[in-house]
């Protein structure tokens, strides 16, 4: 058993996850600005350079950053995993990823081969120096709960899809794109979004929903099998996609069915939760579960429509499902981390979590975000909506960043004062 | 008879139920929530002591680890005791914002604490103390809160 996981210095330094959490909304703002500057016709073509660049500003810059921060924070608590030199590695990884995404966007927009090449290297290394140690550390865990299993599976999909992504970007850099490029691009995007992000969210939801909202637990069947079935579905889908694309819908049906079941389960659990409190984090879970339902059915039916609506579906799944859950969770994680680290340093009179954020701003942020989501979906059919949706999105992400910074400032302000009770005598390294 | 892990895990769920009831009452009227809040605090205190005075003590004696995981858990119990005191203060001040701000923090602290115990410490305890498992559960069950 890993005793280190429960020792006094089990939590990573606060700078490690916060670095990632605070950067995420900035990339979303950048994505919003790029949408604003783009022509709607090119945006709604999946393989246009602009849509690839903007998608990655969100997928890496937001999803990737939030997940890395969350994994770093969760692994010690959920699995007793202690990451080696986490502070230093995080600093390197974060820097490489920030420049990686920026170079990738610049390189794609301006067709700069060297910059693209550099971006591919930075992104792959930036991700892998964190993800591979996490995967290795998980091998020593004895008590494999369904959540830890899901994290483990998600890390495998992450490492493969990121490596494929690096190869694809390398292809852009060297202008060596073949037919395989498009097949790999399909596998890369489906495995990254459903395998890496989707499975991680499912695993975390098993823990978070019953715990934070005192909701009924997920059924053992759900916890034991959903992740397994989706993973098998994703592998079978990749195989069919390469050799028998006309039958790929069979695997898609399986994947969609189980994501749909998960979305419904989330909705039902929230209905039966024991905590009466209904805050924006609950609303975010709610809209996510609705968009899971719509998104996966649309994804499935789209196979019979020659993937004509893939961009709308990406907005529904990426925005409605994934981004919603992540924003909601950030509102819980960041204030809690600040409280936790201040308390461990011996401060007793810390503002409560609710005092760290402004509830009204959270509601405005939620409304603007929801408007932008519907706006983007409408814009796929009526391009006039694009500009307003982009503005609403940018504004909502500025408010998200503002709320997170406001909470971090509480931390900065408090540590300038003397702790009420000096814990250094107990050698508390937190 | 239940194992140490089963017994203490069930106790966590019992406290969770009381926590939810406490918020439920407080949401309707903070003034009426004093009794249920005290009930939640008492149940939590009993749980903490079952661990600190019985199970942790046995574990520490058996393994010789006094500065390891149990020290961390004891520290987190102290953090939670501090927050529970603030709940009562918030009721006395009739300050709903402070009450729910505190429950929010307490909830996450409590849950991540429970996770560490249920997924790691209890499993370890069950392994090290399996021979005396029944006796320890008995002692925890009949313990009088100090």
mmCIF file of C-alpha atoms in Angstrom, chain A residues 1-3 5-10 73 76-81 142-143 145 147-148 207 210-214 217 274-277 279 332-333 336 339-340 343-344 348-355 423 428, chain B residues 5 13 16-21 23-24 27 59 65 67-73 75-76 79 83 86 97-98 100-109 111-113 115-121 123-124 127:
data_model
loop_
_atom_site.group_PDB
_atom_site.id
_atom_site.type_symbol
_atom_site.label_atom_id
_atom_site.label_comp_id
_atom_site.label_asym_id
_atom_site.label_seq_id
_atom_site.Cartn_x
_atom_site.Cartn_y
_atom_site.Cartn_z
ATOM 1 C CA UNK A 1 0.000 0.000 0.000
ATOM 2 C CA UNK A 2 1.230 3.419 -0.857
ATOM 3 C CA UNK A 3 1.748 5.172 2.423
ATOM 4 C CA UNK A 5 -0.264 9.090 -0.587
ATOM 5 C CA UNK A 6 -1.615 9.825 2.838
ATOM 6 C CA UNK A 7 1.426 11.556 4.241
ATOM 7 C CA UNK A 8 1.371 15.199 5.142
ATOM 8 C CA UNK A 9 2.833 16.425 1.881
ATOM 9 C CA UNK A 10 0.545 14.403 -0.382
ATOM 10 C CA UNK A 73 -4.955 17.203 -7.836
ATOM 11 C CA UNK A 76 -3.000 11.758 -4.712
ATOM 12 C CA UNK A 77 -6.493 11.812 -3.204
ATOM 13 C CA UNK A 78 -8.104 9.047 -5.260
ATOM 14 C CA UNK A 79 -5.203 6.681 -5.689
ATOM 15 C CA UNK A 80 -2.520 7.749 -3.239
ATOM 16 C CA UNK A 81 -0.244 8.483 -6.168
ATOM 17 C CA UNK A 142 -3.487 -1.965 -5.381
ATOM 18 C CA UNK A 143 -7.016 -0.844 -4.749
ATOM 19 C CA UNK A 145 -11.623 1.611 -7.822
ATOM 20 C CA UNK A 147 -12.684 5.832 -10.965
ATOM 21 C CA UNK A 148 -9.005 4.891 -10.909
ATOM 22 C CA UNK A 207 -17.063 9.962 -7.421
ATOM 23 C CA UNK A 210 -22.679 11.200 -5.238
ATOM 24 C CA UNK A 211 -20.191 13.009 -3.030
ATOM 25 C CA UNK A 212 -20.620 16.696 -3.718
ATOM 26 C CA UNK A 213 -24.399 16.592 -4.055
ATOM 27 C CA UNK A 214 -25.125 13.624 -1.751
ATOM 28 C CA UNK A 217 -24.383 6.213 -6.103
ATOM 29 C CA UNK A 274 -30.159 14.928 -1.024
ATOM 30 C CA UNK A 275 -28.511 18.357 -0.966
ATOM 31 C CA UNK A 276 -31.097 21.037 -1.612
ATOM 32 C CA UNK A 277 -28.586 23.564 -2.908
ATOM 33 C CA UNK A 279 -25.974 26.448 -7.802
ATOM 34 C CA UNK A 332 -15.763 24.176 -7.145
ATOM 35 C CA UNK A 333 -12.126 23.123 -7.370
ATOM 36 C CA UNK A 336 -11.629 24.777 -2.461
ATOM 37 C CA UNK A 339 -9.240 27.291 1.214
ATOM 38 C CA UNK A 340 -7.415 23.984 1.649
ATOM 39 C CA UNK A 343 -5.969 26.225 6.120
ATOM 40 C CA UNK A 344 -3.018 23.862 5.944
ATOM 41 C CA UNK A 348 -8.103 29.965 10.399
ATOM 42 C CA UNK A 349 -10.107 33.027 9.374
ATOM 43 C CA UNK A 350 -10.371 32.299 5.693
ATOM 44 C CA UNK A 351 -13.282 33.566 3.594
ATOM 45 C CA UNK A 352 -15.701 30.735 2.829
ATOM 46 C CA UNK A 353 -15.733 29.257 -0.667
ATOM 47 C CA UNK A 354 -18.889 31.177 -1.521
ATOM 48 C CA UNK A 355 -17.278 34.450 -0.476
ATOM 49 C CA UNK A 423 1.909 25.077 11.357
ATOM 50 C CA UNK A 428 3.559 20.799 7.154
ATOM 51 C CA UNK B 5 -13.738 -0.973 6.513
ATOM 52 C CA UNK B 13 -22.710 7.494 4.838
ATOM 53 C CA UNK B 16 -23.528 12.307 4.872
ATOM 54 C CA UNK B 17 -27.250 11.734 5.371
ATOM 55 C CA UNK B 18 -27.256 13.959 8.445
ATOM 56 C CA UNK B 19 -25.286 16.592 6.535
ATOM 57 C CA UNK B 20 -27.917 16.612 3.786
ATOM 58 C CA UNK B 21 -30.759 16.816 6.321
ATOM 59 C CA UNK B 23 -28.729 21.658 4.824
ATOM 60 C CA UNK B 24 -32.311 20.831 4.012
ATOM 61 C CA UNK B 27 -32.309 26.069 3.630
ATOM 62 C CA UNK B 59 -3.160 0.737 13.748
ATOM 63 C CA UNK B 65 3.619 4.434 12.213
ATOM 64 C CA UNK B 67 3.596 10.109 11.846
ATOM 65 C CA UNK B 68 2.135 8.459 8.756
ATOM 66 C CA UNK B 69 -1.384 8.448 7.339
ATOM 67 C CA UNK B 70 -3.135 8.568 10.707
ATOM 68 C CA UNK B 71 -1.364 11.824 11.607
ATOM 69 C CA UNK B 72 -2.693 13.354 8.360
ATOM 70 C CA UNK B 73 -6.196 12.119 9.099
ATOM 71 C CA UNK B 75 -4.998 16.857 11.200
ATOM 72 C CA UNK B 76 -7.947 16.840 8.793
ATOM 73 C CA UNK B 79 -9.723 21.185 10.220
ATOM 74 C CA UNK B 83 -15.462 24.394 10.326
ATOM 75 C CA UNK B 86 -18.209 27.973 12.453
ATOM 76 C CA UNK B 97 -24.448 33.096 3.493
ATOM 77 C CA UNK B 98 -21.788 32.211 6.017
ATOM 78 C CA UNK B 100 -23.771 27.730 3.318
ATOM 79 C CA UNK B 101 -20.318 29.042 2.475
ATOM 80 C CA UNK B 102 -19.027 26.915 5.325
ATOM 81 C CA UNK B 103 -21.062 23.815 4.418
ATOM 82 C CA UNK B 104 -19.702 24.036 0.878
ATOM 83 C CA UNK B 105 -16.101 24.019 2.106
ATOM 84 C CA UNK B 106 -16.817 21.387 4.735
ATOM 85 C CA UNK B 107 -18.504 19.159 2.178
ATOM 86 C CA UNK B 108 -15.503 19.015 -0.137
ATOM 87 C CA UNK B 109 -13.017 18.673 2.704
ATOM 88 C CA UNK B 111 -15.520 14.042 0.975
ATOM 89 C CA UNK B 112 -11.901 14.098 -0.046
ATOM 90 C CA UNK B 113 -11.013 13.023 3.480
ATOM 91 C CA UNK B 115 -12.136 9.120 -0.088
ATOM 92 C CA UNK B 116 -8.618 8.853 1.283
ATOM 93 C CA UNK B 117 -9.848 6.809 4.222
ATOM 94 C CA UNK B 118 -12.183 4.513 2.302
ATOM 95 C CA UNK B 119 -9.864 3.888 -0.596
ATOM 96 C CA UNK B 120 -6.585 3.655 1.253
ATOM 97 C CA UNK B 121 -6.450 3.812 5.021
ATOM 98 C CA UNK B 123 -8.008 -1.106 3.313
ATOM 99 C CA UNK B 124 -4.593 -0.862 4.967
ATOM 100 C CA UNK B 127 -4.976 -5.850 6.209
#
